[in-house]
PDB file of C-alpha atoms and ligand atoms in Angstrom:
ATOM      1  CA  MET P   1     -10.022  24.847   9.905  1.00  0.00           C
ATOM      2  CA  ARG P   2     -11.958  25.337   6.645  1.00  0.00           C
ATOM      3  CA  LEU P   3     -14.500  22.630   5.887  1.00  0.00           C
ATOM      4  CA  ASP P   4     -13.045  21.845   2.442  1.00  0.00           C
ATOM      5  CA  LYS P   5      -9.554  21.403   3.947  1.00  0.00           C
ATOM      6  CA  PHE P   6     -10.948  19.097   6.633  1.00  0.00           C
ATOM      7  CA  LEU P   7     -12.702  16.985   4.007  1.00  0.00           C
ATOM      8  CA  SER P   8      -9.594  16.791   1.791  1.00  0.00           C
ATOM      9  CA  GLU P   9      -7.430  15.619   4.657  1.00  0.00           C
ATOM     10  CA  ALA P  10      -9.979  13.192   6.093  1.00  0.00           C
ATOM     11  CA  LEU P  11     -10.681  11.542   2.724  1.00  0.00           C
ATOM     12  CA  GLY P  12      -7.326  12.089   0.998  1.00  0.00           C
ATOM     13  CA  ILE P  13      -8.973  13.899  -1.914  1.00  0.00           C
ATOM     14  CA  PRO P  14      -8.077  17.176  -3.678  1.00  0.00           C
ATOM     15  CA  ARG P  15      -9.610  20.391  -2.390  1.00  0.00           C
ATOM     16  CA  SER P  16     -11.552  20.835  -5.699  1.00  0.00           C
ATOM     17  CA  GLU P  17     -13.252  17.458  -5.135  1.00  0.00           C
ATOM     18  CA  SER P  18     -14.090  18.434  -1.545  1.00  0.00           C
ATOM     19  CA  ARG P  19     -15.720  21.641  -2.743  1.00  0.00           C
ATOM     20  CA  LYS P  20     -17.823  19.694  -5.255  1.00  0.00           C
ATOM     21  CA  ARG P  21     -19.106  17.361  -2.549  1.00  0.00           C
ATOM     22  CA  ILE P  22     -19.846  20.282  -0.246  1.00  0.00           C
ATOM     23  CA  THR P  23     -21.749  22.320  -2.844  1.00  0.00           C
ATOM     24  CA  LYS P  24     -23.717  19.207  -3.873  1.00  0.00           C
ATOM     25  CA  GLY P  25     -25.016  19.043  -0.288  1.00  0.00           C
ATOM     26  CA  GLN P  26     -23.298  15.732   0.558  1.00  0.00           C
ATOM     27  CA  VAL P  27     -21.587  17.103   3.671  1.00  0.00           C
ATOM     28  CA  THR P  28     -23.162  17.673   7.073  1.00  0.00           C
ATOM     29  CA  VAL P  29     -21.736  19.450  10.110  1.00  0.00           C
ATOM     30  CA  GLY P  30     -23.415  18.520  13.386  1.00  0.00           C
ATOM     31  CA  GLY P  31     -26.149  16.784  11.390  1.00  0.00           C
ATOM     32  CA  THR P  32     -27.020  19.830   9.248  1.00  0.00           C
ATOM     33  CA  VAL P  33     -26.104  20.141   5.561  1.00  0.00           C
ATOM     34  CA  CYS P  34     -23.401  22.757   5.038  1.00  0.00           C
ATOM     35  CA  LYS P  35     -22.815  23.994   1.485  1.00  0.00           C
ATOM     36  CA  LYS P  36     -20.122  26.521   2.355  1.00  0.00           C
ATOM     37  CA  ALA P  37     -16.625  25.248   1.537  1.00  0.00           C
ATOM     38  CA  ASP P  38     -15.060  28.056   3.599  1.00  0.00           C
ATOM     39  CA  ALA P  39     -17.159  27.349   6.721  1.00  0.00           C
ATOM     40  CA  GLN P  40     -14.841  27.304   9.758  1.00  0.00           C
ATOM     41  CA  ILE P  41     -15.049  24.208  11.915  1.00  0.00           C
ATOM     42  CA  ASP P  42     -13.181  22.957  14.960  1.00  0.00           C
ATOM     43  CA  GLU P  43     -11.437  19.885  13.514  1.00  0.00           C
ATOM     44  CA  LYS P  44     -11.171  18.227  16.921  1.00  0.00           C
ATOM     45  CA  THR P  45     -14.822  18.433  17.943  1.00  0.00           C
ATOM     46  CA  ALA P  46     -16.946  19.021  14.812  1.00  0.00           C
ATOM     47  CA  GLN P  47     -19.154  16.109  13.763  1.00  0.00           C
ATOM     48  CA  VAL P  48     -18.635  16.071  10.033  1.00  0.00           C
ATOM     49  CA  ALA P  49     -20.105  13.439   7.727  1.00  0.00           C
ATOM     50  CA  CYS P  50     -19.934  12.927   3.970  1.00  0.00           C
ATOM     51  CA  GLY P  51     -22.671  10.890   2.287  1.00  0.00           C
ATOM     52  CA  GLY P  52     -23.776   9.870   5.786  1.00  0.00           C
ATOM     53  CA  THR P  53     -20.340   8.483   6.794  1.00  0.00           C
ATOM     54  CA  PRO P  54     -18.855  10.200   9.871  1.00  0.00           C
ATOM     55  CA  LEU P  55     -15.326  11.513   9.310  1.00  0.00           C
ATOM     56  CA  THR P  56     -12.479  12.092  11.689  1.00  0.00           C
ATOM     57  CA  HIS P  57      -9.665  14.466  11.007  1.00  0.00           C
ATOM     58  CA  ALA P  58      -6.423  12.657  10.364  1.00  0.00           C
ATOM     59  CA  GLU P  59      -3.611  14.852  11.554  1.00  0.00           C
ATOM     60  CA  PHE P  60      -1.005  12.585  10.011  1.00  0.00           C
ATOM     61  CA  VAL P  61      -0.893   9.807   7.445  1.00  0.00           C
ATOM     62  CA  TYR P  62       1.011   6.521   7.934  1.00  0.00           C
ATOM     63  CA  ILE P  63       1.500   4.251   4.938  1.00  0.00           C
ATOM     64  CA  MET P  64       3.006   0.789   4.656  1.00  0.00           C
ATOM     65  CA  LEU P  65       4.488   0.370   1.174  1.00  0.00           C
ATOM     66  CA  ASN P  66       5.975  -2.771  -0.335  1.00  0.00           C
ATOM     67  CA  LYS P  67       8.850  -1.093  -2.171  1.00  0.00           C
ATOM     68  CA  PRO P  68       9.643  -2.674  -5.515  1.00  0.00           C
ATOM     69  CA  ASP P  69      13.166  -3.163  -6.842  1.00  0.00           C
ATOM     70  CA  GLY P  70      14.448  -0.101  -8.742  1.00  0.00           C
ATOM     71  CA  VAL P  71      12.473   2.547  -6.828  1.00  0.00           C
ATOM     72  CA  VAL P  72      14.452   5.013  -4.711  1.00  0.00           C
ATOM     73  CA  SER P  73      13.695   5.771  -1.043  1.00  0.00           C
ATOM     74  CA  ALA P  74      13.336   9.533  -1.344  1.00  0.00           C
ATOM     75  CA  SER P  75      10.604  12.115  -1.687  1.00  0.00           C
ATOM     76  CA  ARG P  76      11.768  13.378  -5.081  1.00  0.00           C
ATOM     77  CA  ASP P  77      14.329  12.320  -7.654  1.00  0.00           C
ATOM     78  CA  LYS P  78      15.183  13.790 -11.069  1.00  0.00           C
ATOM     79  CA  ARG P  79      15.618  10.444 -12.821  1.00  0.00           C
ATOM     80  CA  ASP P  80      14.052   7.608 -10.853  1.00  0.00           C
ATOM     81  CA  THR P  81      10.614   6.811  -9.489  1.00  0.00           C
ATOM     82  CA  THR P  82      10.529   7.386  -5.733  1.00  0.00           C
ATOM     83  CA  VAL P  83       8.590   5.649  -2.969  1.00  0.00           C
ATOM     84  CA  THR P  84       6.629   8.886  -2.518  1.00  0.00           C
ATOM     85  CA  ASP P  85       5.676   8.936  -6.225  1.00  0.00           C
ATOM     86  CA  LEU P  86       3.957   5.558  -5.720  1.00  0.00           C
ATOM     87  CA  VAL P  87       1.430   6.979  -3.224  1.00  0.00           C
ATOM     88  CA  ALA P  88       1.363  10.701  -4.109  1.00  0.00           C
ATOM     89  CA  ALA P  89      -1.793  10.612  -6.241  1.00  0.00           C
ATOM     90  CA  ALA P  90      -3.845   9.414  -3.270  1.00  0.00           C
ATOM     91  CA  PHE P  91      -2.488  12.143  -0.941  1.00  0.00           C
ATOM     92  CA  PRO P  92      -2.107  15.272  -3.066  1.00  0.00           C
ATOM     93  CA  ARG P  93      -2.103  17.609  -0.062  1.00  0.00           C
ATOM     94  CA  ARG P  94       0.418  15.732   2.088  1.00  0.00           C
ATOM     95  CA  GLN P  95       4.166  16.196   2.241  1.00  0.00           C
ATOM     96  CA  LEU P  96       5.014  12.520   2.673  1.00  0.00           C
ATOM     97  CA  PHE P  97       8.536  11.196   3.145  1.00  0.00           C
ATOM     98  CA  PRO P  98      10.075   7.787   3.899  1.00  0.00           C
ATOM     99  CA  ALA P  99      10.921   7.200   7.573  1.00  0.00           C
ATOM    100  CA  GLY P 100      14.123   5.265   6.955  1.00  0.00           C
ATOM    101  CA  ARG P 101      15.590   4.184   3.669  1.00  0.00           C
ATOM    102  CA  LEU P 102      16.118   1.019   1.691  1.00  0.00           C
ATOM    103  CA  ASP P 103      18.688   0.751  -1.096  1.00  0.00           C
ATOM    104  CA  LYS P 104      17.360   1.121  -4.648  1.00  0.00           C
ATOM    105  CA  THR P 105      17.634  -2.633  -5.254  1.00  0.00           C
ATOM    106  CA  SER P 106      16.160  -3.605  -1.858  1.00  0.00           C
ATOM    107  CA  THR P 107      12.461  -4.390  -1.510  1.00  0.00           C
ATOM    108  CA  GLY P 108       9.860  -4.515   1.239  1.00  0.00           C
ATOM    109  CA  PHE P 109       8.487  -2.394   4.052  1.00  0.00           C
ATOM    110  CA  VAL P 110       8.950   1.362   3.713  1.00  0.00           C
ATOM    111  CA  LEU P 111       6.989   3.568   6.086  1.00  0.00           C
ATOM    112  CA  LEU P 112       5.770   6.798   4.492  1.00  0.00           C
ATOM    113  CA  THR P 113       4.389   9.524   6.700  1.00  0.00           C
ATOM    114  CA  ASP P 114       4.111  13.269   7.268  1.00  0.00           C
ATOM    115  CA  ASP P 115       4.554  12.805  11.031  1.00  0.00           C
ATOM    116  CA  GLY P 116       8.066  14.207  11.467  1.00  0.00           C
ATOM    117  CA  ALA P 117       8.122  13.563  15.205  1.00  0.00           C
ATOM    118  CA  LEU P 118       7.339   9.843  14.869  1.00  0.00           C
ATOM    119  CA  ALA P 119       9.845   9.424  12.027  1.00  0.00           C
ATOM    120  CA  HIS P 120      12.522  11.154  14.071  1.00  0.00           C
ATOM    121  CA  ASP P 121      11.741   8.952  17.047  1.00  0.00           C
ATOM    122  CA  LEU P 122      11.827   5.721  14.983  1.00  0.00           C
ATOM    123  CA  LEU P 123      15.205   6.632  13.545  1.00  0.00           C
ATOM    124  CA  ALA P 124      16.714   7.914  16.809  1.00  0.00           C
ATOM    125  CA  PRO P 125      19.828   5.826  17.581  1.00  0.00           C
ATOM    126  CA  GLY P 126      18.861   5.654  21.261  1.00  0.00           C
ATOM    127  CA  ARG P 127      15.515   3.946  20.643  1.00  0.00           C
ATOM    128  CA  HIS P 128      16.977   0.843  18.988  1.00  0.00           C
ATOM    129  CA  VAL P 129      13.824   0.087  17.008  1.00  0.00           C
ATOM    130  CA  PRO P 130      14.198  -3.448  15.594  1.00  0.00           C
ATOM    131  CA  LYS P 131      13.984  -3.995  11.838  1.00  0.00           C
ATOM    132  CA  GLU P 132      13.855  -7.460  10.269  1.00  0.00           C
ATOM    133  CA  TYR P 133      15.146  -8.358   6.818  1.00  0.00           C
ATOM    134  CA  LEU P 134      15.047 -11.430   4.636  1.00  0.00           C
ATOM    135  CA  VAL P 135      18.412 -11.665   2.921  1.00  0.00           C
ATOM    136  CA  THR P 136      19.602 -13.938   0.119  1.00  0.00           C
ATOM    137  CA  LEU P 137      23.352 -14.450   0.206  1.00  0.00           C
ATOM    138  CA  ASP P 138      25.674 -15.701  -2.531  1.00  0.00           C
ATOM    139  CA  THR P 139      27.198 -18.167  -0.051  1.00  0.00           C
ATOM    140  CA  PRO P 140      25.784 -20.190   2.864  1.00  0.00           C
ATOM    141  CA  LEU P 141      25.474 -18.682   6.345  1.00  0.00           C
ATOM    142  CA  THR P 142      28.355 -19.679   8.636  1.00  0.00           C
ATOM    143  CA  GLN P 143      28.734 -19.957  12.403  1.00  0.00           C
ATOM    144  CA  GLU P 144      31.442 -17.314  12.154  1.00  0.00           C
ATOM    145  CA  MET P 145      28.921 -14.844  10.696  1.00  0.00           C
ATOM    146  CA  GLN P 146      26.360 -15.676  13.392  1.00  0.00           C
ATOM    147  CA  ALA P 147      28.868 -15.245  16.206  1.00  0.00           C
ATOM    148  CA  GLY P 148      30.300 -12.082  14.633  1.00  0.00           C
ATOM    149  CA  PHE P 149      26.871 -10.471  14.190  1.00  0.00           C
ATOM    150  CA  ALA P 150      25.977 -11.308  17.816  1.00  0.00           C
ATOM    151  CA  ALA P 151      29.209  -9.794  19.129  1.00  0.00           C
ATOM    152  CA  GLY P 152      29.025  -6.664  16.924  1.00  0.00           C
ATOM    153  CA  VAL P 153      30.647  -6.567  13.485  1.00  0.00           C
ATOM    154  CA  THR P 154      33.595  -4.238  12.871  1.00  0.00           C
ATOM    155  CA  LEU P 155      33.204  -2.809   9.369  1.00  0.00           C
ATOM    156  CA  ALA P 156      36.043  -2.309   6.889  1.00  0.00           C
ATOM    157  CA  ASP P 157      36.250   1.392   7.896  1.00  0.00           C
ATOM    158  CA  GLY P 158      36.871   0.417  11.550  1.00  0.00           C
ATOM    159  CA  GLN P 159      33.343   1.244  12.788  1.00  0.00           C
ATOM    160  CA  THR P 160      32.089  -1.321  15.315  1.00  0.00           C
ATOM    161  CA  LEU P 161      28.366  -1.972  15.108  1.00  0.00           C
ATOM    162  CA  ALA P 162      25.874  -2.881  17.807  1.00  0.00           C
ATOM    163  CA  PRO P 163      25.065  -6.605  18.210  1.00  0.00           C
ATOM    164  CA  ALA P 164      22.659  -7.916  15.562  1.00  0.00           C
ATOM    165  CA  ARG P 165      21.017 -11.262  14.868  1.00  0.00           C
ATOM    166  CA  VAL P 166      21.300 -13.504  11.845  1.00  0.00           C
ATOM    167  CA  GLU P 167      19.613 -16.891  11.592  1.00  0.00           C
ATOM    168  CA  PRO P 168      18.561 -19.294   8.863  1.00  0.00           C
ATOM    169  CA  ALA P 169      15.153 -18.352   7.431  1.00  0.00           C
ATOM    170  CA  GLY P 170      14.353 -21.906   6.300  1.00  0.00           C
ATOM    171  CA  GLU P 171      15.982 -24.859   4.565  1.00  0.00           C
ATOM    172  CA  ASP P 172      18.125 -22.858   2.138  1.00  0.00           C
ATOM    173  CA  PRO P 173      21.429 -21.998   3.916  1.00  0.00           C
ATOM    174  CA  CYS P 174      21.797 -18.899   1.702  1.00  0.00           C
ATOM    175  CA  VAL P 175      18.483 -17.362   2.842  1.00  0.00           C
ATOM    176  CA  VAL P 176      18.691 -15.738   6.255  1.00  0.00           C
ATOM    177  CA  LYS P 177      16.759 -13.441   8.554  1.00  0.00           C
ATOM    178  CA  VAL P 178      18.653 -10.447   9.949  1.00  0.00           C
ATOM    179  CA  THR P 179      17.461  -8.267  12.833  1.00  0.00           C
ATOM    180  CA  LEU P 180      19.074  -4.853  13.247  1.00  0.00           C
ATOM    181  CA  ARG P 181      18.518  -2.182  15.873  1.00  0.00           C
ATOM    182  CA  GLN P 182      20.685   0.374  14.120  1.00  0.00           C
ATOM    183  CA  GLY P 183      20.610   2.169  10.770  1.00  0.00           C
ATOM    184  CA  VAL P 184      23.986   2.577   9.101  1.00  0.00           C
ATOM    185  CA  TYR P 185      24.293   3.190   5.334  1.00  0.00           C
ATOM    186  CA  HIS P 186      24.314  -0.131   3.396  1.00  0.00           C
ATOM    187  CA  GLN P 187      24.607  -1.815   6.789  1.00  0.00           C
ATOM    188  CA  ILE P 188      23.650  -5.388   5.912  1.00  0.00           C
ATOM    189  CA  LYS P 189      25.694  -5.501   2.706  1.00  0.00           C
ATOM    190  CA  ARG P 190      28.710  -4.129   4.549  1.00  0.00           C
ATOM    191  CA  MET P 191      28.272  -6.551   7.470  1.00  0.00           C
ATOM    192  CA  PHE P 192      28.212  -9.599   5.200  1.00  0.00           C
ATOM    193  CA  GLY P 193      31.031  -8.051   3.151  1.00  0.00           C
ATOM    194  CA  VAL P 194      33.295  -8.421   6.199  1.00  0.00           C
ATOM    195  CA  TYR P 195      32.889 -12.219   5.784  1.00  0.00           C
ATOM    196  CA  GLY P 196      33.363 -12.114   2.000  1.00  0.00           C
ATOM    197  CA  ALA P 197      29.655 -12.789   1.421  1.00  0.00           C
ATOM    198  CA  GLY P 198      27.607 -10.910  -1.168  1.00  0.00           C
ATOM    199  CA  VAL P 199      23.933  -9.989  -0.877  1.00  0.00           C
ATOM    200  CA  ASN P 200      21.800 -11.031  -3.860  1.00  0.00           C
ATOM    201  CA  ALA P 201      18.456  -9.823  -2.477  1.00  0.00           C
ATOM    202  CA  LEU P 202      17.308  -7.892   0.569  1.00  0.00           C
ATOM    203  CA  HIS P 203      13.675  -7.516   1.656  1.00  0.00           C
ATOM    204  CA  ARG P 204      12.507  -5.648   4.786  1.00  0.00           C
ATOM    205  CA  LEU P 205       9.921  -7.694   6.674  1.00  0.00           C
ATOM    206  CA  SER P 206       9.089  -5.488   9.664  1.00  0.00           C
ATOM    207  CA  ILE P 207       9.735  -2.231  11.490  1.00  0.00           C
ATOM    208  CA  GLY P 208       9.280  -1.918  15.251  1.00  0.00           C
ATOM    209  CA  GLY P 209       7.336  -5.174  15.477  1.00  0.00           C
ATOM    210  CA  VAL P 210       4.915  -4.152  12.692  1.00  0.00           C
ATOM    211  CA  ALA P 211       5.100  -6.684   9.853  1.00  0.00           C
ATOM    212  CA  LEU P 212       4.717  -5.860   6.183  1.00  0.00           C
ATOM    213  CA  ASP P 213       1.301  -7.075   5.073  1.00  0.00           C
ATOM    214  CA  THR P 214       2.043 -10.125   2.916  1.00  0.00           C
ATOM    215  CA  SER P 215      -1.019  -9.402   0.761  1.00  0.00           C
ATOM    216  CA  LEU P 216       0.715  -6.281  -0.614  1.00  0.00           C
ATOM    217  CA  ALA P 217       2.363  -7.000  -3.979  1.00  0.00           C
ATOM    218  CA  PRO P 218       5.467  -4.953  -4.886  1.00  0.00           C
ATOM    219  CA  GLY P 219       4.349  -1.335  -5.386  1.00  0.00           C
ATOM    220  CA  GLN P 220       1.153  -1.786  -3.376  1.00  0.00           C
ATOM    221  CA  TRP P 221       0.464   0.012  -0.100  1.00  0.00           C
ATOM    222  CA  ARG P 222      -2.117   0.511   2.607  1.00  0.00           C
ATOM    223  CA  GLU P 223      -2.559   2.836   5.542  1.00  0.00           C
ATOM    224  CA  LEU P 224      -1.452   1.541   8.941  1.00  0.00           C
ATOM    225  CA  THR P 225      -4.192   0.553  11.383  1.00  0.00           C
ATOM    226  CA  PRO P 226      -4.449   2.615  14.610  1.00  0.00           C
ATOM    227  CA  GLU P 227      -2.995  -0.427  16.474  1.00  0.00           C
ATOM    228  CA  GLU P 228       0.034  -0.500  14.162  1.00  0.00           C
ATOM    229  CA  VAL P 229       0.595   3.246  14.663  1.00  0.00           C
ATOM    230  CA  SER P 230       0.504   2.792  18.459  1.00  0.00           C
ATOM    231  CA  ALA P 231       2.957  -0.127  18.194  1.00  0.00           C
ATOM    232  CA  LEU P 232       5.393   2.130  16.311  1.00  0.00           C
ATOM    233  CA  ARG P 233       4.996   4.837  18.926  1.00  0.00           C
ATOM    234  CA  GLY P 234       6.237   2.209  21.392  1.00  0.00           C
TER     235      GLY P 234
HETATM  236  N1  URA D 301      21.134  -2.731   4.694  1.00  0.00           N
HETATM  237  C1  URA D 301      21.522  -2.635   3.392  1.00  0.00           C
HETATM  238  O1  URA D 301      22.672  -2.942   3.057  1.00  0.00           O
HETATM  239  N2  URA D 301      20.631  -2.223   2.491  1.00  0.00           N
HETATM  240  C2  URA D 301      19.345  -1.879   2.791  1.00  0.00           C
HETATM  241  O2  URA D 301      18.556  -1.511   1.898  1.00  0.00           O
HETATM  242  C3  URA D 301      18.960  -1.985   4.146  1.00  0.00           C
HETATM  243  C4  URA D 301      19.871  -2.415   5.091  1.00  0.00           C
END
């Protein structure tokens, strides 16, 4: 791999910025300054440092985003801001996409990555990766809903869903926590719809046991820690 490409991917900076740092003599390979942006290095074994900080090549990027209301879960959209738009400036060289979608009005944890294999695995119906949501209903939770979710709701179109969990999230009987191990379009809204209940707000709290960092305000993001990535790999 070229040195400037390595630097861009390791630091999430444009190739032009990498070249500047290299020609300024800020980058060392195996402890020796290298001013050639096109120098070929082995990205797995080369000891590259920039400004004295050792770098490792990140093959893939994993981002935890707190999706705000009104942003669409897609890579590109003609009219609306997308989840990818919110992080794109920091990763100009990456083809990031959301691994699993939230409705435009839903908020919370969206995982953005360029690791197609992990995304595919997380979304595979057979893996049953749990996802938790905080849901505000327009009517209080009932025992009928709880029992129905546990048994497997049959949607209006006749589709019977896998068992899911719904429980009170606190004192307010209209605020509940839902755990799904399936991903059907508008699933939660359609499940509550069967009981005549409307969803006023829906916020994803976790994916595969990895919780959304509560310090992230809507629109903010951070990269996953190596421990969080291993948890998602399962
Ligand atoms: N279920 C829904 O209805 N909407 C979402 O955004 C996620 C799950």
